[in-house]
Short mmCIF file of C-alpha atoms in Angstrom, two decimals:
data_model
loop_
_atom_site.label_atom_id
_atom_site.label_comp_id
_atom_site.label_asym_id
_atom_site.label_seq_id
_atom_site.Cartn_x
_atom_site.Cartn_y
_atom_site.Cartn_z
CA MET C 121 0.30 0.29 0.10
CA GLN C 122 1.54 3.61 -0.99
CA THR C 123 1.31 6.62 1.62
CA ALA C 124 1.33 10.30 1.26
CA ASP C 125 1.21 13.46 3.19
CA ALA C 126 -1.21 15.10 0.37
CA VAL C 127 -2.92 13.60 -2.13
CA VAL C 128 -3.80 16.52 -5.14
CA ILE C 129 -6.83 15.14 -7.45
CA GLY C 130 -6.68 17.12 -10.95
CA GLY C 131 -4.22 17.79 -13.54
CA GLY C 132 -4.07 21.25 -14.53
CA VAL C 133 -2.88 25.19 -13.43
CA ILE C 134 -4.40 24.90 -10.37
CA GLY C 135 -3.73 20.74 -9.13
CA THR C 136 0.18 21.13 -10.03
CA SER C 137 0.31 24.38 -8.82
CA ILE C 138 -0.49 22.88 -6.06
CA ALA C 139 1.37 20.45 -5.60
CA TYR C 140 4.55 22.07 -6.36
CA ARG C 141 3.78 24.25 -2.76
CA LEU C 142 2.46 21.54 -1.19
CA ALA C 143 6.17 19.83 -1.91
CA GLU C 144 7.84 22.13 -0.41
CA HIS C 145 7.38 20.22 3.62
CA ARG C 146 5.72 17.84 2.42
CA LYS C 147 5.06 13.35 0.16
CA VAL C 148 2.80 14.47 -2.21
CA VAL C 149 1.25 12.06 -5.40
CA LEU C 150 -0.45 13.80 -7.95
CA ILE C 151 -3.21 12.28 -9.45
CA GLU C 152 -4.20 13.11 -13.35
CA LYS C 153 -6.94 11.13 -15.64
CA GLY C 154 -5.64 12.15 -18.81
CA GLU C 155 -2.59 14.60 -19.12
CA ILE C 156 -1.22 17.41 -17.52
CA GLY C 157 -2.89 20.68 -17.98
CA ALA C 158 -5.70 18.69 -20.89
CA GLN C 159 -9.19 19.61 -20.04
CA THR C 160 -9.44 23.87 -18.83
CA SER C 161 -6.65 24.48 -18.75
CA GLY C 162 -5.03 23.54 -22.12
CA ALA C 163 -8.61 24.61 -24.08
CA CYS C 164 -8.22 28.59 -22.68
CA ASP C 165 -6.88 31.75 -23.72
CA LYS C 166 -3.46 32.95 -21.97
CA ALA C 167 -4.56 36.49 -20.96
CA ILE C 168 -3.75 37.04 -17.35
CA PHE C 169 -6.10 40.07 -17.14
CA LEU C 170 -6.21 41.68 -13.64
CA GLN C 171 -8.76 45.18 -15.32
CA SER C 172 -11.47 42.76 -15.44
CA LYS C 173 -12.08 41.65 -12.57
CA LYS C 174 -14.37 42.93 -9.33
CA PRO C 175 -12.90 46.39 -7.96
CA GLY C 176 -13.10 45.35 -4.37
CA PHE C 177 -11.98 41.37 -3.55
CA PRO C 178 -11.04 39.89 -7.18
CA ILE C 179 -9.13 42.15 -7.93
CA LYS C 180 -7.64 41.92 -4.55
CA LEU C 181 -6.63 37.67 -5.55
CA ALA C 182 -5.87 38.74 -8.63
CA ASN C 183 -3.57 40.78 -7.83
CA ALA C 184 -1.57 38.47 -5.08
CA SER C 185 -1.71 36.31 -7.82
CA ARG C 186 -0.02 38.25 -10.26
CA ARG C 187 2.86 39.70 -8.07
CA ILE C 188 3.91 35.45 -7.86
CA TYR C 189 3.70 35.42 -11.65
CA GLU C 190 6.68 38.58 -11.80
CA ASN C 191 9.18 35.99 -10.75
CA LEU C 192 7.92 32.33 -11.54
CA GLU C 193 10.06 31.69 -14.54
CA ASP C 194 12.94 31.96 -11.93
CA GLU C 195 11.29 29.68 -8.98
CA LEU C 196 10.26 27.17 -11.61
CA GLU C 197 13.55 27.09 -14.18
CA ALA C 198 11.17 26.47 -17.73
CA SER C 199 9.81 29.83 -19.39
CA ILE C 200 5.89 29.86 -19.41
CA GLU C 201 6.18 32.15 -22.02
CA PHE C 202 5.26 35.89 -19.41
CA LYS C 203 5.26 38.16 -21.31
CA LYS C 204 4.24 42.01 -19.43
CA ASP C 205 2.50 43.10 -22.67
CA GLY C 206 -0.79 44.97 -21.37
CA GLY C 207 -4.37 44.32 -21.84
CA MET C 208 -7.04 46.26 -24.32
CA ILE C 209 -10.77 46.08 -22.99
CA VAL C 210 -12.45 47.50 -26.28
CA ILE C 211 -15.35 49.36 -25.56
CA GLU C 212 -17.68 48.53 -28.93
CA LYS C 213 -20.89 51.03 -28.04
CA GLU C 214 -21.09 53.73 -27.06
CA SER C 215 -23.73 52.86 -24.82
CA HIS C 216 -20.79 50.55 -23.17
CA LEU C 217 -18.97 54.26 -22.19
CA PRO C 218 -20.58 55.00 -18.28
CA PHE C 219 -20.31 51.97 -17.30
CA MET C 220 -17.03 51.54 -18.30
CA LYS C 221 -15.68 54.96 -17.43
CA ASP C 222 -17.81 54.23 -13.92
CA PHE C 223 -15.30 50.61 -14.44
CA ILE C 224 -11.66 52.36 -14.82
CA LYS C 225 -13.00 54.87 -12.07
CA LYS C 226 -13.31 51.81 -9.61
CA GLN C 227 -10.02 49.90 -10.14
CA ASN C 228 -8.12 52.95 -10.36
CA LYS C 229 -9.33 53.78 -6.62
CA ALA C 230 -8.34 49.40 -6.12
CA GLY C 231 -4.64 50.43 -7.45
CA ILE C 232 -4.33 49.24 -11.47
CA ASP C 233 -3.75 51.71 -13.32
CA VAL C 234 -5.95 51.80 -16.30
CA LYS C 235 -6.28 54.42 -18.92
CA LEU C 236 -9.53 55.77 -21.35
CA LEU C 237 -8.41 55.10 -24.88
CA ASP C 238 -10.59 57.20 -27.11
CA ARG C 239 -11.10 55.97 -30.51
CA LYS C 240 -7.65 56.86 -32.34
CA GLU C 241 -5.90 56.45 -29.09
CA SER C 242 -6.54 52.48 -29.00
CA LEU C 243 -6.01 52.40 -32.95
CA ALA C 244 -2.23 53.08 -32.46
CA TRP C 245 -2.26 50.78 -29.87
CA GLN C 246 -4.58 47.75 -31.70
CA PRO C 247 -4.65 48.61 -35.84
CA SER C 248 -6.44 45.66 -36.19
CA LEU C 249 -9.65 46.86 -34.80
CA SER C 250 -12.56 48.88 -35.69
CA SER C 251 -12.71 52.10 -36.47
CA HIS C 252 -16.51 51.58 -35.61
CA ILE C 253 -15.29 51.12 -32.02
CA ALA C 254 -16.34 53.79 -29.79
CA GLY C 255 -12.74 53.78 -27.34
CA SER C 256 -10.67 51.60 -24.66
CA ALA C 257 -9.83 51.12 -21.41
CA TYR C 258 -6.05 49.84 -21.93
CA SER C 259 -3.84 48.58 -18.56
CA LYS C 260 -0.20 48.18 -18.64
CA GLU C 261 0.09 45.28 -15.96
CA ASP C 262 -1.81 42.93 -17.11
CA ALA C 263 -0.41 40.00 -18.94
CA GLU C 264 -0.43 37.40 -21.10
CA VAL C 265 0.99 33.54 -20.49
CA ASN C 266 1.44 30.16 -21.97
CA PRO C 267 -0.98 27.78 -20.51
CA LEU C 268 0.27 24.33 -21.87
CA LEU C 269 3.60 25.36 -20.61
CA LEU C 270 2.20 26.90 -16.70
CA SER C 271 1.24 23.24 -16.27
CA GLN C 272 4.10 21.88 -17.91
CA GLY C 273 6.32 24.21 -15.59
CA PHE C 274 4.42 23.57 -12.12
CA ALA C 275 4.64 19.92 -13.17
CA GLU C 276 8.21 19.40 -13.43
CA ALA C 277 9.06 21.98 -11.60
CA SER C 278 7.69 19.10 -8.44
CA LYS C 279 9.03 16.61 -9.58
CA ARG C 280 11.60 17.50 -8.99
CA LYS C 281 10.46 18.42 -5.83
CA GLY C 282 9.64 14.75 -5.33
CA VAL C 283 5.92 14.88 -6.65
CA GLU C 284 4.63 11.44 -7.42
CA ILE C 285 2.28 12.59 -10.79
CA GLN C 286 -0.42 9.75 -12.46
CA THR C 287 -1.43 10.42 -15.09
CA HIS C 288 -4.56 8.02 -16.83
CA THR C 289 -5.76 7.44 -13.32
CA GLU C 290 -8.80 8.12 -11.99
CA VAL C 291 -9.82 8.70 -8.78
CA THR C 292 -12.60 5.93 -7.75
CA ASP C 293 -13.65 6.35 -4.21
CA ILE C 294 -12.05 9.14 -1.26
CA ALA C 295 -11.76 6.99 2.42
CA VAL C 296 -13.44 8.83 5.24
CA ASN C 297 -13.11 7.22 9.27
CA HIS C 298 -14.76 8.99 11.49
CA GLY C 299 -15.03 12.62 10.06
CA LYS C 300 -11.44 12.45 9.06
CA VAL C 301 -10.03 11.73 5.12
CA ILE C 302 -7.59 8.65 5.29
CA GLY C 303 -7.26 7.24 2.10
CA VAL C 304 -7.27 7.97 -1.52
CA GLN C 305 -8.76 4.56 -3.95
CA THR C 306 -7.82 4.93 -7.46
CA ASP C 307 -8.32 3.17 -10.92
CA LYS C 308 -4.74 1.80 -9.70
CA GLY C 309 -4.86 1.36 -5.79
CA TYR C 310 -4.87 2.61 -2.76
CA ILE C 311 -2.61 5.63 -1.38
CA ALA C 312 -2.82 5.97 2.01
CA THR C 313 -3.23 9.33 3.09
CA GLU C 314 -4.57 12.59 5.72
CA LEU C 315 -4.51 15.13 3.18
CA VAL C 316 -6.71 15.00 -0.24
CA VAL C 317 -7.03 18.51 -2.32
CA ASN C 318 -9.75 18.35 -5.09
CA ALA C 319 -8.36 21.15 -7.58
CA ALA C 320 -10.59 18.51 -9.83
CA GLY C 321 -11.83 22.15 -11.88
CA PRO C 322 -15.70 21.32 -13.29
CA PHE C 323 -15.97 17.10 -12.02
CA ALA C 324 -14.51 19.09 -8.31
CA PRO C 325 -18.53 17.85 -7.49
CA LYS C 326 -18.09 14.55 -8.27
CA ILE C 327 -15.43 14.48 -6.79
CA ALA C 328 -16.31 15.56 -3.52
CA GLU C 329 -19.37 13.58 -3.71
CA MET C 330 -17.23 10.41 -2.86
CA ALA C 331 -15.77 11.92 0.66
CA GLY C 332 -20.25 12.69 0.90
CA ILE C 333 -19.34 16.67 0.08
CA GLY C 334 -21.74 18.39 -2.32
CA LEU C 335 -20.68 20.88 -3.97
CA THR C 336 -22.50 22.98 -6.73
CA ILE C 337 -20.10 23.67 -9.47
CA MET C 338 -21.64 23.59 -12.96
CA PRO C 339 -19.51 23.34 -15.91
CA ARG C 340 -19.50 25.97 -18.06
CA ARG C 341 -18.39 25.38 -22.11
CA GLY C 342 -16.27 27.67 -23.79
CA ALA C 343 -15.11 27.96 -27.00
CA ILE C 344 -12.30 29.09 -28.74
CA LEU C 345 -10.60 29.74 -32.33
CA ILE C 346 -7.37 29.26 -33.28
CA SER C 347 -6.32 30.90 -36.58
CA GLU C 348 -3.29 29.69 -38.70
CA LYS C 349 -0.10 31.36 -37.78
CA VAL C 350 0.95 34.93 -39.27
CA LYS C 351 3.29 38.08 -38.43
CA PRO C 352 2.79 39.56 -34.89
CA LEU C 353 -0.96 41.36 -35.03
CA ILE C 354 -2.51 41.84 -32.29
CA HIS C 355 -0.23 43.34 -29.02
CA GLY C 356 -0.68 42.00 -26.13
CA ASN C 357 -4.69 40.83 -25.47
CA ILE C 358 -7.70 42.46 -25.72
CA LEU C 359 -11.44 41.66 -24.66
CA CYS C 360 -14.59 43.11 -25.21
CA SER C 361 -17.20 45.34 -23.07
CA GLN C 362 -19.16 43.29 -23.99
CA TYR C 363 -17.36 40.22 -22.41
CA ILE C 364 -17.69 42.28 -18.62
CA ALA C 365 -20.90 43.48 -18.96
CA ALA C 366 -21.48 39.47 -19.39
CA LYS C 367 -19.42 38.99 -16.64
CA HIS C 368 -20.50 41.66 -13.58
CA LEU C 369 -23.79 42.81 -14.37
CA GLU C 370 -26.42 40.85 -13.00
CA GLU C 371 -28.94 41.99 -14.82
CA SER C 372 -28.92 40.41 -18.81
CA ASN C 373 -30.09 42.22 -22.14
CA SER C 374 -32.77 41.20 -24.84
CA ASN C 375 -30.25 43.19 -26.97
CA ASP C 376 -26.87 41.42 -25.72
CA PRO C 377 -25.48 38.23 -27.89
CA PRO C 378 -26.58 35.25 -28.26
CA TYR C 379 -24.65 32.65 -26.43
CA GLY C 380 -22.68 34.24 -23.80
CA ILE C 381 -20.31 36.07 -26.79
CA GLY C 382 -18.47 37.92 -25.43
CA LEU C 383 -14.20 39.25 -27.28
CA SER C 384 -11.06 37.89 -26.44
CA LEU C 385 -8.46 38.38 -28.61
CA GLY C 386 -4.87 37.17 -28.24
CA GLN C 387 -1.47 36.19 -30.44
CA THR C 388 0.28 33.00 -29.46
CA GLU C 389 4.32 33.29 -29.42
CA SER C 390 3.54 30.97 -32.00
CA GLY C 391 1.63 33.64 -34.39
CA ASN C 392 -1.76 31.20 -34.16
CA LEU C 393 -3.94 33.65 -33.36
CA LEU C 394 -6.87 32.81 -30.22
CA ILE C 395 -10.33 34.01 -30.89
CA GLY C 396 -12.99 33.99 -27.51
CA GLY C 397 -15.96 32.83 -26.58
CA SER C 398 -18.17 31.51 -25.66
CA ARG C 399 -20.12 31.08 -22.54
CA GLU C 400 -23.07 27.94 -22.67
CA PHE C 401 -23.99 26.17 -19.53
CA LYS C 402 -24.32 22.59 -21.75
CA GLY C 403 -23.24 20.25 -19.97
CA PHE C 404 -20.25 18.27 -20.40
CA ASP C 405 -21.24 18.34 -24.67
CA LYS C 406 -17.87 18.49 -26.42
CA ALA C 407 -19.39 19.67 -29.42
CA VAL C 408 -20.22 22.48 -30.06
CA GLU C 409 -23.23 23.83 -32.84
CA PRO C 410 -21.44 25.54 -36.03
CA GLU C 411 -23.85 28.30 -34.89
CA VAL C 412 -21.66 28.95 -31.77
CA LEU C 413 -19.16 29.27 -33.42
CA SER C 414 -20.20 31.54 -37.00
CA ALA C 415 -21.47 34.28 -34.25
CA ILE C 416 -17.21 34.04 -32.69
CA ALA C 417 -16.34 35.10 -36.03
CA ALA C 418 -19.15 36.97 -36.21
CA HIS C 419 -18.07 38.93 -33.54
CA ALA C 420 -14.31 39.10 -33.64
CA ASN C 421 -14.74 39.37 -37.49
CA ARG C 422 -16.97 42.87 -35.91
CA ILE C 423 -14.80 44.69 -33.77
CA ALA C 424 -11.63 43.78 -35.22
CA PRO C 425 -11.85 43.42 -38.75
CA ALA C 426 -8.98 42.69 -39.56
CA LEU C 427 -8.40 39.75 -38.94
CA LYS C 428 -10.81 38.59 -41.56
CA GLN C 429 -8.70 36.44 -43.58
CA ILE C 430 -6.93 35.85 -41.23
CA ARG C 431 -7.97 31.18 -41.17
CA ILE C 432 -9.17 28.89 -38.52
CA ILE C 433 -7.96 25.55 -38.63
CA ARG C 434 -9.44 24.65 -34.49
CA THR C 435 -11.67 24.88 -32.54
CA MET C 436 -11.01 24.27 -28.67
CA VAL C 437 -13.86 23.72 -25.58
CA GLY C 438 -13.56 24.08 -22.07
CA PHE C 439 -15.41 23.72 -19.06
CA ARG C 440 -15.54 25.87 -16.83
CA PRO C 441 -16.15 25.40 -13.56
CA PHE C 442 -18.08 27.93 -12.80
CA THR C 443 -19.39 29.06 -8.79
CA GLY C 444 -22.28 31.61 -9.21
CA ASP C 445 -20.56 34.29 -7.42
CA GLY C 446 -17.14 34.80 -10.18
CA LEU C 447 -14.80 33.39 -7.96
CA PRO C 448 -13.30 30.09 -6.47
CA ILE C 449 -14.19 27.72 -3.71
CA ILE C 450 -10.29 27.51 -1.57
CA ASP C 451 -11.14 26.51 1.52
CA GLU C 452 -11.50 22.83 4.23
CA SER C 453 -14.64 20.92 4.55
CA ARG C 454 -16.00 21.60 7.64
CA ASP C 455 -17.33 17.21 7.73
CA VAL C 456 -14.41 16.07 6.98
CA LYS C 457 -11.13 17.35 8.19
CA GLY C 458 -8.28 17.21 5.64
CA PHE C 459 -10.51 17.63 2.76
CA ILE C 460 -9.84 19.91 0.64
CA ILE C 461 -11.60 21.91 -1.61
CA ALA C 462 -9.77 24.00 -5.04
CA ALA C 463 -11.84 24.46 -7.32
CA GLY C 464 -14.28 26.88 -9.51
CA HIS C 465 -11.97 29.45 -11.31
CA GLU C 466 -14.39 29.93 -14.04
CA GLY C 467 -12.81 31.79 -16.45
CA ASP C 468 -10.05 32.99 -14.00
CA GLY C 469 -7.84 30.02 -13.65
CA ILE C 470 -4.94 30.63 -15.65
CA ALA C 471 -4.65 34.46 -13.54
CA LEU C 472 -4.75 33.15 -9.92
CA ALA C 473 -3.25 29.38 -10.11
CA PRO C 474 -0.03 31.00 -8.69
CA ILE C 475 -2.06 32.11 -5.49
CA THR C 476 -4.19 28.94 -5.41
CA GLY C 477 -1.01 27.15 -4.78
CA VAL C 478 0.28 29.39 -2.06
CA LEU C 479 -3.53 29.75 -0.02
CA VAL C 480 -4.16 26.14 -0.30
CA ALA C 481 -0.28 24.71 1.37
CA SER C 482 -1.29 27.62 4.20
CA LEU C 483 -4.67 25.87 4.75
CA ALA C 484 -2.61 22.56 4.68
CA ASP C 485 -0.04 24.36 7.08
CA ASN C 486 -2.82 25.59 9.07
CA ASN C 487 -1.21 28.41 10.09
CA SER C 488 -3.10 32.18 9.34
CA ASN C 489 -0.91 34.02 6.69
CA TYR C 490 -3.91 34.52 3.94
CA LYS C 491 -6.99 35.14 6.43
CA ASP C 492 -7.64 37.79 4.69
CA LEU C 493 -7.60 36.48 1.29
CA LEU C 494 -9.02 32.72 2.02
CA GLU C 495 -12.60 34.09 4.64
CA PRO C 496 -14.84 35.36 1.02
CA LEU C 497 -13.29 32.12 -1.39
CA ARG C 498 -15.21 29.11 2.20
CA MET C 499 -17.61 27.35 0.40
CA ASN C 500 -20.20 28.08 2.80
CA ARG C 501 -20.42 31.66 1.46
CA MET C 502 -23.71 30.86 -0.32
CA GLN C 503 -25.53 29.59 1.93
CA ALA C 504 -24.57 32.79 4.06
CA VAL C 505 -26.21 35.02 1.95
CA MET S 119 24.86 7.20 -37.11
CA SER S 120 21.38 8.21 -37.95
CA LYS S 121 19.67 10.72 -39.79
CA ASP S 122 16.79 12.53 -37.49
CA ILE S 123 13.35 11.92 -39.56
CA LEU S 124 11.12 14.88 -39.70
CA ILE S 125 7.30 14.31 -38.63
CA CYS S 126 4.86 17.14 -38.10
CA ARG S 127 5.46 18.59 -41.10
CA CYS S 128 3.59 22.07 -39.81
CA GLU S 129 5.13 22.48 -36.69
CA GLU S 130 8.60 21.06 -37.46
CA VAL S 131 8.94 18.57 -35.68
CA MET S 132 11.69 15.80 -35.61
CA LEU S 133 11.53 12.06 -34.49
CA SER S 134 14.01 12.55 -31.80
CA GLU S 135 11.67 15.04 -30.15
CA LEU S 136 8.95 12.50 -30.21
CA LYS S 137 11.20 10.32 -28.53
CA ALA S 138 12.37 12.55 -26.35
CA GLY S 139 9.11 12.59 -24.91
CA ILE S 140 8.01 9.13 -24.21
CA ASN S 141 11.88 8.75 -22.63
CA GLU S 142 10.03 11.31 -20.02
CA GLY S 143 7.59 9.27 -19.04
CA LEU S 144 4.89 10.75 -21.65
CA THR S 145 2.42 8.08 -23.12
CA THR S 146 -0.49 8.96 -25.69
CA ALA S 147 -0.40 11.83 -29.11
CA LYS S 148 -2.58 14.85 -26.65
CA ALA S 149 0.60 14.43 -24.99
CA LEU S 150 2.79 14.47 -27.18
CA LYS S 151 1.68 16.74 -28.67
CA LEU S 152 0.60 19.07 -25.46
CA LYS S 153 4.73 19.51 -25.80
CA THR S 154 6.30 19.50 -29.10
CA ARG S 155 3.09 21.00 -30.66
CA ALA S 156 3.33 17.92 -32.79
CA GLY S 157 -0.16 17.62 -34.98
CA MET S 158 -0.39 21.48 -33.54
CA GLY S 159 -0.02 22.87 -37.22
CA ILE S 160 -2.20 24.17 -40.71
CA CYS S 161 -3.73 20.38 -41.56
CA GLN S 162 -4.80 19.47 -37.85
CA GLY S 163 -2.25 16.20 -37.90
CA LYS S 164 -3.54 14.89 -41.74
CA THR S 165 -0.02 13.83 -42.05
CA CYS S 166 1.32 13.24 -39.15
CA ARG S 167 -1.31 11.75 -36.99
CA PRO S 168 -0.77 8.27 -38.02
CA LEU S 169 3.27 7.96 -37.70
CA ILE S 170 2.71 10.18 -34.49
CA GLU S 171 0.01 7.17 -33.24
CA GLN S 172 2.58 4.81 -34.52
CA ILE S 173 5.19 5.92 -33.63
CA VAL S 174 3.76 5.84 -29.58
CA ALA S 175 2.08 2.62 -29.80
CA HIS S 176 5.86 1.09 -31.04
CA TYR S 177 7.84 2.72 -28.64
CA THR S 178 5.29 2.47 -25.99
CA ASP S 179 4.58 -1.61 -26.32
CA LYS S 180 1.52 -1.04 -27.42
CA GLU S 181 -1.43 -1.53 -29.69
CA ILE S 182 -2.18 0.76 -32.55
CA PRO S 183 -6.00 2.54 -30.81
CA ASP S 184 -8.29 1.76 -33.14
CA GLY S 185 -9.99 5.16 -32.60
CA SER S 186 -7.91 8.49 -32.09
CA GLY S 187 -6.76 9.93 -29.27
CA LEU S 188 -6.21 12.71 -30.55
CA THR S 189 -9.67 14.88 -31.11
CA PHE S 190 -11.27 16.34 -34.19
CA THR S 191 -12.88 19.76 -34.58
CA TYR S 192 -14.74 22.01 -36.82
CA PRO S 193 -13.64 23.46 -39.19
CA VAL S 194 -12.70 20.56 -41.33
CA ARG S 195 -10.78 22.09 -43.27
CA PRO S 196 -8.84 25.81 -43.32
CA ILE S 197 -11.49 27.83 -42.77
CA SER S 198 -11.52 32.27 -43.38
CA LEU S 199 -12.92 34.41 -40.69
CA ILE S 200 -14.96 36.07 -42.64
CA GLU S 201 -16.43 33.21 -44.47
CA LEU S 202 -17.19 31.17 -40.73
CA ALA S 203 -19.12 34.92 -39.64
CA GLY S 204 -20.31 34.49 -43.04
CA GLU S 205 -22.66 31.09 -43.92
CA ARG S 206 -23.36 27.98 -41.73
CA LYS S 207 -21.91 26.48 -45.32
CA GLY S 208 -18.73 27.11 -44.33
CA VAL S 209 -17.88 25.46 -41.66
CA GLU S 210 -20.02 21.55 -42.74
#
């Protein structure tokens, strides 16, 4: 029988980041049912946006994570293609201007460097944009990373710290005795452990259920178009204010585009454009309807018409773990001691992966170093309101 | 002295890179793709997919899978953004 100080379930950006931090003083096993970073973490855009987060606690959390990124390549001894290229939120319609002006004011108050650019200034920075846009919000603090390299970088660095990574291994049961975790059963064997971290993203409810814990995280499907390689066309990353409106405004408008469409646009180091995206509740159905892809293309084409002749070679679909309030759950279960949940990052998994590892390590060490960041991420906050 | 062989032409991935991945413990075409970009190029593995699957089977001593371990997605062939935006028939 195998034993471990901690078992991390899920080998995406979140699970690998956690395994890396826990390995500091522990013997850690990471279980992944498929490949490292191949599900949600391999079907997302590459932006680390700060200015898109809600002013208040979400900004504080994202900022703490962003600071870890500053030295992460040195720490992991690997290139993760981290670049401080800035980010822009295109304000397409005049009707979004008042909302966005207010949003920028709040971001500035929260200490985020965001500027409102007019049409001319916006086009000077991003010549691919349409001349019909109303303006944009620009922040030089936004950055980008290659999510595939991020998962692999955390995984490799974890291995160097002694983490055992078991891929193609599925968790089938969590053994609990007298309200305490005692082990993890997989299809390959049993691991005795007193600490389990559920980092299974959209699949986290299934894992929690094995420990008798109810968890409400829904898969929100997002599709992204991938283009052929082209010369550098996009500076940093672009979102549209529709995305911000869809993300932060509770009431939806009948004029909103279908399928939860909002632009996210960036270009990889290799030259491929990543053009997103949709946001839909469709269970775990990976077959995205052609209408959705057409709608994403139409939206991107309207905002960045310079891209119209570029060829799309592939689409990718990911299931973002949706909690309902835009924040992940990072907490130890009150009912099952030793069972930590770190899931539900939705579209912010890349931005929040670094801090999530640190927060879970703090929970596991039972110290109060990050009390202010962990308190709002408790799992019972949903019932509390 | 053995010569290296080009496997993925679009992304210029050599046999030696795939073998190195397998030696590091990767056991599937998908894992090799994520690591080396083999099959990520403009043809989306239309040329190299069978090769990669044979290489994995050969070096990991497994059967060549019946179905591909790599997923197929829309569009079937490259299509311009404007065509994709315009007409449904463009993505069939």
